[in-house]
Short mmCIF file of C-alpha atoms and ligand atoms in Angstrom, two decimals:
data_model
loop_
_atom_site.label_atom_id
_atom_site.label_comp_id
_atom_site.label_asym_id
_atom_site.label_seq_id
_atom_site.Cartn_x
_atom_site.Cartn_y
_atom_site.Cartn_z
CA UNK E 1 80.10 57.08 246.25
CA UNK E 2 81.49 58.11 243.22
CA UNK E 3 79.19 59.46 240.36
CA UNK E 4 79.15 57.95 237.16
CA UNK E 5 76.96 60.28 234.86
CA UNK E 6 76.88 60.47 230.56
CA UNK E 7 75.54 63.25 229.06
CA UNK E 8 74.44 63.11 224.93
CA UNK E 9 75.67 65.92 222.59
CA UNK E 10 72.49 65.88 220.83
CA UNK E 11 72.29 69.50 220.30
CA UNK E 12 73.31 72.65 222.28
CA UNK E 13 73.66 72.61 225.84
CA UNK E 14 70.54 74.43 227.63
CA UNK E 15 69.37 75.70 230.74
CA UNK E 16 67.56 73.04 231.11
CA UNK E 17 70.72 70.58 231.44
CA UNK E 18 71.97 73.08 233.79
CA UNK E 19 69.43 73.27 236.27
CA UNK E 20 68.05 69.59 236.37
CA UNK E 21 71.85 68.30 235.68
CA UNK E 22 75.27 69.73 235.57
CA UNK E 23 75.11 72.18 237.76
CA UNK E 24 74.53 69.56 240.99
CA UNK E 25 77.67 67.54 239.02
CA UNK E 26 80.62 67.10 241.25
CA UNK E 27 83.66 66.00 241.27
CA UNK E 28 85.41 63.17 243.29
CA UNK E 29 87.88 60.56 243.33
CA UNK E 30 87.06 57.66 241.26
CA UNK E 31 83.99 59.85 239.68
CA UNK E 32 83.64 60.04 235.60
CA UNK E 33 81.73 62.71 233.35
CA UNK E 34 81.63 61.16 229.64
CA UNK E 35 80.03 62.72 226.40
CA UNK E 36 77.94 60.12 225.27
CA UNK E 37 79.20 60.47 221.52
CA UNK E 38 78.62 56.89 220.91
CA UNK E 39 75.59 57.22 221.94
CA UNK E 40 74.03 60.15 219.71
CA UNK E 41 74.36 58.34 216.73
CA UNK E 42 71.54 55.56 217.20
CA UNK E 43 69.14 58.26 215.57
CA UNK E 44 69.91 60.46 212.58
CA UNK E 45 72.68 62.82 212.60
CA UNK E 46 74.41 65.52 211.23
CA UNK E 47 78.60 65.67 210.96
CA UNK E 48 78.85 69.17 211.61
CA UNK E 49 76.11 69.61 213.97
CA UNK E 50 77.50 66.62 216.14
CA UNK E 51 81.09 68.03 216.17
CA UNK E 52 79.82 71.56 217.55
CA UNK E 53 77.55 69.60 220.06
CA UNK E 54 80.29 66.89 221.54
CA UNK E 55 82.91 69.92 221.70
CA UNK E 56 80.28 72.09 223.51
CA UNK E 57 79.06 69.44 225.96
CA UNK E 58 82.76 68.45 226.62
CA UNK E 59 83.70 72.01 226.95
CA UNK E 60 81.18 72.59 229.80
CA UNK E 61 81.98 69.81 231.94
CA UNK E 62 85.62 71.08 231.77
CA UNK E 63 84.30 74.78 232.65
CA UNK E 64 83.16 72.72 235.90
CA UNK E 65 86.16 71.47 236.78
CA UNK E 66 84.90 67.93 236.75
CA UNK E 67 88.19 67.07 235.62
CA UNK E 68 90.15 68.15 238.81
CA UNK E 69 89.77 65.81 241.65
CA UNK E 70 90.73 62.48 240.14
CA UNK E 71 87.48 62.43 238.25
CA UNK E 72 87.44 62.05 234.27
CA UNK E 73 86.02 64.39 232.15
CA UNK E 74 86.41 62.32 228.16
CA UNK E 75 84.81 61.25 224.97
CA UNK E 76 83.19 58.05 225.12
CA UNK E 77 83.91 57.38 220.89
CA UNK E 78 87.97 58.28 222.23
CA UNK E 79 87.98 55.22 224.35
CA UNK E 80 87.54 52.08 222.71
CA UNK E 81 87.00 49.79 225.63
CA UNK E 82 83.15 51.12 225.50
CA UNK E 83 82.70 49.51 221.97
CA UNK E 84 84.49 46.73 222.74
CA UNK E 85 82.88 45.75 225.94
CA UNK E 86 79.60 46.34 224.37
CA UNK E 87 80.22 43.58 221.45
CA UNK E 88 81.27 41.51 224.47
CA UNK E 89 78.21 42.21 225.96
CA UNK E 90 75.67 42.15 223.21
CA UNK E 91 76.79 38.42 222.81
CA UNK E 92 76.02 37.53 226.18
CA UNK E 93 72.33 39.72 225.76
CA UNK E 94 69.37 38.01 224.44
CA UNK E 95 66.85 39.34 221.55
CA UNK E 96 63.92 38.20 223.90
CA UNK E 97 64.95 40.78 226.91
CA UNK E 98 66.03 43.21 224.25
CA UNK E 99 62.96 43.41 222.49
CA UNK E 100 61.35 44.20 225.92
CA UNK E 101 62.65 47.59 226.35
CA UNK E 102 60.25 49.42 226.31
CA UNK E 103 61.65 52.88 225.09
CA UNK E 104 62.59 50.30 221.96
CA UNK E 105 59.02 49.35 221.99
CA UNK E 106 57.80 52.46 221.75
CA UNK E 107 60.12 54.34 219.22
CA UNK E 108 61.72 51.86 217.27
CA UNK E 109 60.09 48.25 217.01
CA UNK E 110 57.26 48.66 213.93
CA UNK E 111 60.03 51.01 212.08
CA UNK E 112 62.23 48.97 209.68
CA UNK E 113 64.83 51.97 209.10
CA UNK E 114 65.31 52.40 212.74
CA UNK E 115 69.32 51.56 213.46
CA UNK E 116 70.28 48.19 214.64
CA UNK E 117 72.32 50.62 217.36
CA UNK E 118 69.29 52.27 218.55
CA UNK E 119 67.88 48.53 219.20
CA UNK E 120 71.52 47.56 220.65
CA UNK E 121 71.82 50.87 223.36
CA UNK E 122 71.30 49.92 225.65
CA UNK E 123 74.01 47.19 225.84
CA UNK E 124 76.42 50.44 225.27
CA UNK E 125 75.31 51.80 228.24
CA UNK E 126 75.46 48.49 230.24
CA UNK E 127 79.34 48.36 229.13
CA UNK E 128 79.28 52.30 229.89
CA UNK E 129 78.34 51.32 233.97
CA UNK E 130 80.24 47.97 234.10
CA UNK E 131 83.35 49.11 232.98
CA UNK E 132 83.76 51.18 235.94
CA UNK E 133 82.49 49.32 238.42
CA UNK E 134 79.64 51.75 239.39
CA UNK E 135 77.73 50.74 242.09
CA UNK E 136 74.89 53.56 241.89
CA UNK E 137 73.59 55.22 238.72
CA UNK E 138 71.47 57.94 239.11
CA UNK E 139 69.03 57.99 236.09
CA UNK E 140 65.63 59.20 235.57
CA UNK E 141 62.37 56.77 235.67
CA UNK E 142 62.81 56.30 232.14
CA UNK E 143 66.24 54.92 232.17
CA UNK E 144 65.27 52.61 234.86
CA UNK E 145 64.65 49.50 232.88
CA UNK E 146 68.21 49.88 231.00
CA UNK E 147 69.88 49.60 234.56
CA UNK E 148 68.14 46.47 235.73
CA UNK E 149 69.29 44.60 232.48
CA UNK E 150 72.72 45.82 233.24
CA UNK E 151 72.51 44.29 236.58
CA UNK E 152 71.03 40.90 234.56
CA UNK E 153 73.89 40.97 232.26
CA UNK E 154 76.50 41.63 235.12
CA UNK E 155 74.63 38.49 236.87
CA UNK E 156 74.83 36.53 234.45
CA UNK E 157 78.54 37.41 233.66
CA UNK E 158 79.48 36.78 236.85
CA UNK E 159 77.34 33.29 237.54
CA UNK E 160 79.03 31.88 234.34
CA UNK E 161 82.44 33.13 234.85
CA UNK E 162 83.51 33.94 237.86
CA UNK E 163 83.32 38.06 239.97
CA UNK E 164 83.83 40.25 237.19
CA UNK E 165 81.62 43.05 237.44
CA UNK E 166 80.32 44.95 240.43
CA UNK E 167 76.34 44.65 239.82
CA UNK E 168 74.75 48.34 239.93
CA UNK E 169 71.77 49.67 241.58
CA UNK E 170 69.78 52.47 239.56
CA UNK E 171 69.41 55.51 241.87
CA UNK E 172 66.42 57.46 241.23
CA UNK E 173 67.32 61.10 242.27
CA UNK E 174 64.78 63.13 244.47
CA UNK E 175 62.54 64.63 241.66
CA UNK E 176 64.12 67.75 241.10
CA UNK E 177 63.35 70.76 238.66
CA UNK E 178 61.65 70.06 235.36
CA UNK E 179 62.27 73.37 233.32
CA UNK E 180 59.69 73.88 230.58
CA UNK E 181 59.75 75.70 227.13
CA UNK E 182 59.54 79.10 227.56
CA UNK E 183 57.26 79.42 224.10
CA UNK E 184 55.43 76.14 225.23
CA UNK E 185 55.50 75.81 229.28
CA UNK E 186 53.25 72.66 229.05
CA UNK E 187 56.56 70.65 227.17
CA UNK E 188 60.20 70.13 228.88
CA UNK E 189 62.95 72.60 227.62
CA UNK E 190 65.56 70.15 225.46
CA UNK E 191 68.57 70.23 223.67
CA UNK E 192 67.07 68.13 220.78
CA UNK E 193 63.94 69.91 220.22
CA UNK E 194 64.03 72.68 217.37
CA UNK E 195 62.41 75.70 219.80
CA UNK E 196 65.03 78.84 219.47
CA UNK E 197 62.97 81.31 221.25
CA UNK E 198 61.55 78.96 224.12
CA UNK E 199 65.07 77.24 224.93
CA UNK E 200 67.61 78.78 226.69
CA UNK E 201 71.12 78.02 225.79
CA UNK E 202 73.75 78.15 228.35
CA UNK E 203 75.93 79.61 226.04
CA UNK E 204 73.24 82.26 224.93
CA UNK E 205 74.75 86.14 225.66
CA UNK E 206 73.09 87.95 228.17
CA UNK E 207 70.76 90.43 226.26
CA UNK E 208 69.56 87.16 224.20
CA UNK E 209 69.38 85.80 227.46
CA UNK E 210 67.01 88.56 228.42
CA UNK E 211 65.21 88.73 225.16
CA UNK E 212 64.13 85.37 225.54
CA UNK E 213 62.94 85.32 229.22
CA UNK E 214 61.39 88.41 228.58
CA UNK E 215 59.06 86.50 225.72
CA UNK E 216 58.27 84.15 228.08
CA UNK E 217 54.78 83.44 227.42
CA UNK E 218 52.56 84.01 230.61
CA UNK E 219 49.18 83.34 232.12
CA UNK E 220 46.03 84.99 232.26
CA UNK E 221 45.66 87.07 235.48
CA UNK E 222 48.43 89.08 237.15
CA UNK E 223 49.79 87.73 240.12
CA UNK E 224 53.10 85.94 240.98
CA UNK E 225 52.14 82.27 242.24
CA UNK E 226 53.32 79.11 241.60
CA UNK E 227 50.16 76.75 240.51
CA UNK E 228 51.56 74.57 237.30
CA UNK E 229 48.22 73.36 236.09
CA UNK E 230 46.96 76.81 236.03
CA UNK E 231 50.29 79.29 235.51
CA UNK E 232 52.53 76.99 233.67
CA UNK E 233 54.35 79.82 232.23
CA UNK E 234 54.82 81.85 235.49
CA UNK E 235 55.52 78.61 237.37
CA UNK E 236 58.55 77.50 235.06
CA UNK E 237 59.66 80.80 235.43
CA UNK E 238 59.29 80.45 239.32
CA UNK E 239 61.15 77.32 238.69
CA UNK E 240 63.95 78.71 236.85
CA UNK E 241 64.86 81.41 239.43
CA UNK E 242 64.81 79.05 242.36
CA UNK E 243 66.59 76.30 240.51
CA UNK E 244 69.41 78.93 240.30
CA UNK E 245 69.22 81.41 243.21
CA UNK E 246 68.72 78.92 245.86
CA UNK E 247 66.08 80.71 247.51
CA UNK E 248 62.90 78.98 247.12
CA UNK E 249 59.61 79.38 244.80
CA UNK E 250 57.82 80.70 247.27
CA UNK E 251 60.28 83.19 248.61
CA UNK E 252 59.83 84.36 245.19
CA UNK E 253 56.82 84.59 244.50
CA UNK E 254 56.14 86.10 247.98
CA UNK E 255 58.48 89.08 246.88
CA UNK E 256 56.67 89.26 243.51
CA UNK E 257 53.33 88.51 243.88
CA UNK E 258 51.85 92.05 242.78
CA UNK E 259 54.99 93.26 241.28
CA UNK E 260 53.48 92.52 237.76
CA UNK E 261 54.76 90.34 235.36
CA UNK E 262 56.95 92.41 233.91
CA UNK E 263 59.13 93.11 236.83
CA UNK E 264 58.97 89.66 237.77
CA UNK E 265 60.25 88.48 234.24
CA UNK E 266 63.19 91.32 234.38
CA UNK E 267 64.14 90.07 237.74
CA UNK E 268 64.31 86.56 236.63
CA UNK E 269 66.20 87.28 233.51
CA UNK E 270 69.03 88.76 235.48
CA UNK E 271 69.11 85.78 238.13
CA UNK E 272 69.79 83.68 234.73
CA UNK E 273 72.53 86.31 233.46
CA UNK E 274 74.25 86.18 236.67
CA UNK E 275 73.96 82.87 237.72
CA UNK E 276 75.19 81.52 234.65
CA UNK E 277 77.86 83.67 233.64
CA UNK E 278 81.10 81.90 235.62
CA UNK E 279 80.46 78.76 233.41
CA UNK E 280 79.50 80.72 230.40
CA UNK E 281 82.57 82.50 230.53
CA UNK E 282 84.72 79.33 231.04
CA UNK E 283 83.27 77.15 228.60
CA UNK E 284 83.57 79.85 225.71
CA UNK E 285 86.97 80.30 227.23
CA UNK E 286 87.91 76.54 226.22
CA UNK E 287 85.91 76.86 223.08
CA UNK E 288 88.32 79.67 222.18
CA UNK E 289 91.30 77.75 222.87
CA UNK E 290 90.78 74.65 221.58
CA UNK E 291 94.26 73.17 222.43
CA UNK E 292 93.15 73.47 226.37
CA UNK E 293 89.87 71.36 225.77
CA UNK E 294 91.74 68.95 224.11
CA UNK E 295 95.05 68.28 226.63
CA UNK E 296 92.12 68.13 228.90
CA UNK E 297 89.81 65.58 226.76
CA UNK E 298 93.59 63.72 225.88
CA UNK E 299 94.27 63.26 229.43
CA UNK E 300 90.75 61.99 230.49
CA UNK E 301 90.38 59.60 228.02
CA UNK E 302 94.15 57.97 228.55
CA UNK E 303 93.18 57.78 231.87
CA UNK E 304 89.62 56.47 231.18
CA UNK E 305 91.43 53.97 229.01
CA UNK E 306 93.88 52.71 232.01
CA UNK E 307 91.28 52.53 234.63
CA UNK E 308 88.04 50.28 231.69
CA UNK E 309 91.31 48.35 230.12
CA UNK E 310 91.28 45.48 233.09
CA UNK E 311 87.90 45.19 232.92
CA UNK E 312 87.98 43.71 228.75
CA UNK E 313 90.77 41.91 229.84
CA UNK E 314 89.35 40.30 232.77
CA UNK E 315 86.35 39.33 230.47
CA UNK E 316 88.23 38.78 227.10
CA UNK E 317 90.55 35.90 229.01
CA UNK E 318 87.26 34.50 230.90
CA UNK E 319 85.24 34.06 228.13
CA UNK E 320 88.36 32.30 226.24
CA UNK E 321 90.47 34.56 224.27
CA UNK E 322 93.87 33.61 225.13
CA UNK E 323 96.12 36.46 224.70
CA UNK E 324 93.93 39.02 226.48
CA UNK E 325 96.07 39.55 229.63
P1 ATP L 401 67.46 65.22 224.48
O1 ATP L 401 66.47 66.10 223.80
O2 ATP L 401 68.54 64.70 223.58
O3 ATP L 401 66.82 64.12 225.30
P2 ATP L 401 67.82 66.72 226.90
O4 ATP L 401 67.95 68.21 226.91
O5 ATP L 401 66.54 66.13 227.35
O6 ATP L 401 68.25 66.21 225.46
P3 ATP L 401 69.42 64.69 228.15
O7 ATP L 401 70.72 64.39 227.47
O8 ATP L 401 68.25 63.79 227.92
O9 ATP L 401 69.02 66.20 227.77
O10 ATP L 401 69.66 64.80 229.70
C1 ATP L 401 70.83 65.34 230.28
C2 ATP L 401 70.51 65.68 231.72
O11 ATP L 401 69.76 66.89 231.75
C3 ATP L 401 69.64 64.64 232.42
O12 ATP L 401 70.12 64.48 233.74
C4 ATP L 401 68.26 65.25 232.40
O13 ATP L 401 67.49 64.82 233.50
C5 ATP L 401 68.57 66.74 232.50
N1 ATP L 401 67.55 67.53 231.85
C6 ATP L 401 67.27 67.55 230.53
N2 ATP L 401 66.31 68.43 230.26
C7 ATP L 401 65.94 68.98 231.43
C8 ATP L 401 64.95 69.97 231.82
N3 ATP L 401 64.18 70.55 230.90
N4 ATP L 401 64.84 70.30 233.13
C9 ATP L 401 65.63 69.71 234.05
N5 ATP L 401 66.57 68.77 233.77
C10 ATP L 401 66.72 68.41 232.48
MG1 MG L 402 66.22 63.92 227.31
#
């Protein structure tokens, strides 16, 4: 099945995102990568700060080569059919089941300056899935309840007007790697959070790289094991290097279980040098020759544009607009 997967450019791309995300992204036939631009905006934001963010998290799903294939690497704000079929879609959403979200509930609902878009989401992320036809979305627990009122609003679509949309199924991916703040091992490592010394960036060099595993904090006691309640620290390090090595936790903390935690950190520090460095190198590759990013971005999102354009149409001229096909 072809993957359908957004990532937000809310901030700088971090080890983190590699581990739990990107690097398990794959290409295929059919399969599209999109930077959620439209989608960082719900919440406060900074010009600049978004520009550097959408060309950096663009810029690494080229480095993978999720373009090649016949998959589509593009900007979500450089293909209009997402904000179109979202208006289309808001009108057919109710306030009731809106209001019942409960990530809306919690962040947004008592707070009169919150934006009507961060109410109104997750309507851009229905239109996101449906104009693709996705029939599996792999999202985490959280994002859950926004597929299941895609697949009502796809319903509901379809029982008025005839088989527009293919109704999706959220996949909930095998719990995989959680990777914690180095400074703070007891919170999740994330691109939004202001935490320099306990966040790895992909793009970081490799001596900052280093500096920064090696101020990992640790645990009391000296010995390598992986126990998360009581070595959070050593455990998300234990994490990190089996998240890239492919050898397991255990394997590593069976080699390093009395080397100390200095060796231990050095070791891991080089497993994140080395295991990053091909798609460090690439991305600041692109990010140095900004014409390549974009022919790549231009292509993705003409094509992104042919493949969601039947899809308006097909609802446009349902729903009564007469010149839509
Ligand atoms: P934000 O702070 O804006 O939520 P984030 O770093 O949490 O940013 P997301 O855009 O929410 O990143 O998620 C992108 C992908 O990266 C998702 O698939 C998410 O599960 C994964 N991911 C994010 N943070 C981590 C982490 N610390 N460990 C493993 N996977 C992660
Ligand atoms: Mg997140």
């Amino acid at each position: 099945m072809p993957q359908l997967s957004f990532i937000k450019p809310t901030g700088r791309v971090t080890l983190g995102n590699y581990i739990g995300a990107l690097r398990h992204w794959k290409p295929s036939a059919g399969s599209v990568f999109a930077v959620a631009d439209l989608h960082a905006i719900t919440v406060a934001w900074a010009p600049d700060k978004l520009r550097e963010s959408i060309l950096e998290v663009a810029a690494v799903l080229a480095a993978l080569d999720l373009h090649s294939e016949g998959g589509l690497v593009f900007l979500q704000s450089g293909v209009p059919t997402h904000s179109e079929m979202a208006w289309l879609l808001e009108c057919m959403a109710r306030m009731g089941e809106m209001s019942r979200m409960t990530q809306f509930k919690a962040a947004g609902r008592n707070d009169g300056s919150v934006s009507v878009g961060f109410f109104a989401y997750p309507i851009l992320m229905a239109a996101d899935i449906l104009l693709y036809d996705a029939e599996g979305v792999p999202v985490g627990e959280d994002q859950k309840q926004h597929v299941e009122l895609t697949r009502d609003l796809a319903l509901r679509v379809n029982n008025l007007y005839g088989p527009i949309f293919t109704v999706p199924e959220p996949v909930i991916p095998a719990v995989g790697a959680r990777i914690m703040s180095l400074k703070t091992p007891t919170a999740k490592m994330s691109k939004s959070q202001d935490d320099p010394d306990g966040t790895v960036l992909l793009l970081d060099g490799a001596d900052e790289i280093r500096r920064k595993v090696l101020g990992a904090v640790t645990d009391s006691g000296r010995e390598v094991y992986f126990d998360p309640e009581e070595k959070p620290g050593i455990s998300n390090l234990l994490e990190i290097a089996a998240g890239l090595s492919g050898e397991s936790r255990e394997a590593w903390a069976e080699r390093y279980r009395t080397a100390g935690y200095g060796t231990f950190k050095r070791a891991v520090a080089e497993v994140v040098v080395e295991e990053t460095s091909v798609v460090r190198t690439r991305t600041t590759a692109l990010l140095d020759h900004p014409e390549e990013l974009n022919a790549i971005l231009r292509d993705g999102q003409e094509r992104a544009l042919v493949r969601s354009s039947p899809k308006v149409r097909a609802l446009k001229n349902a729903i009564g607009y007469p010149l839509a096909d």
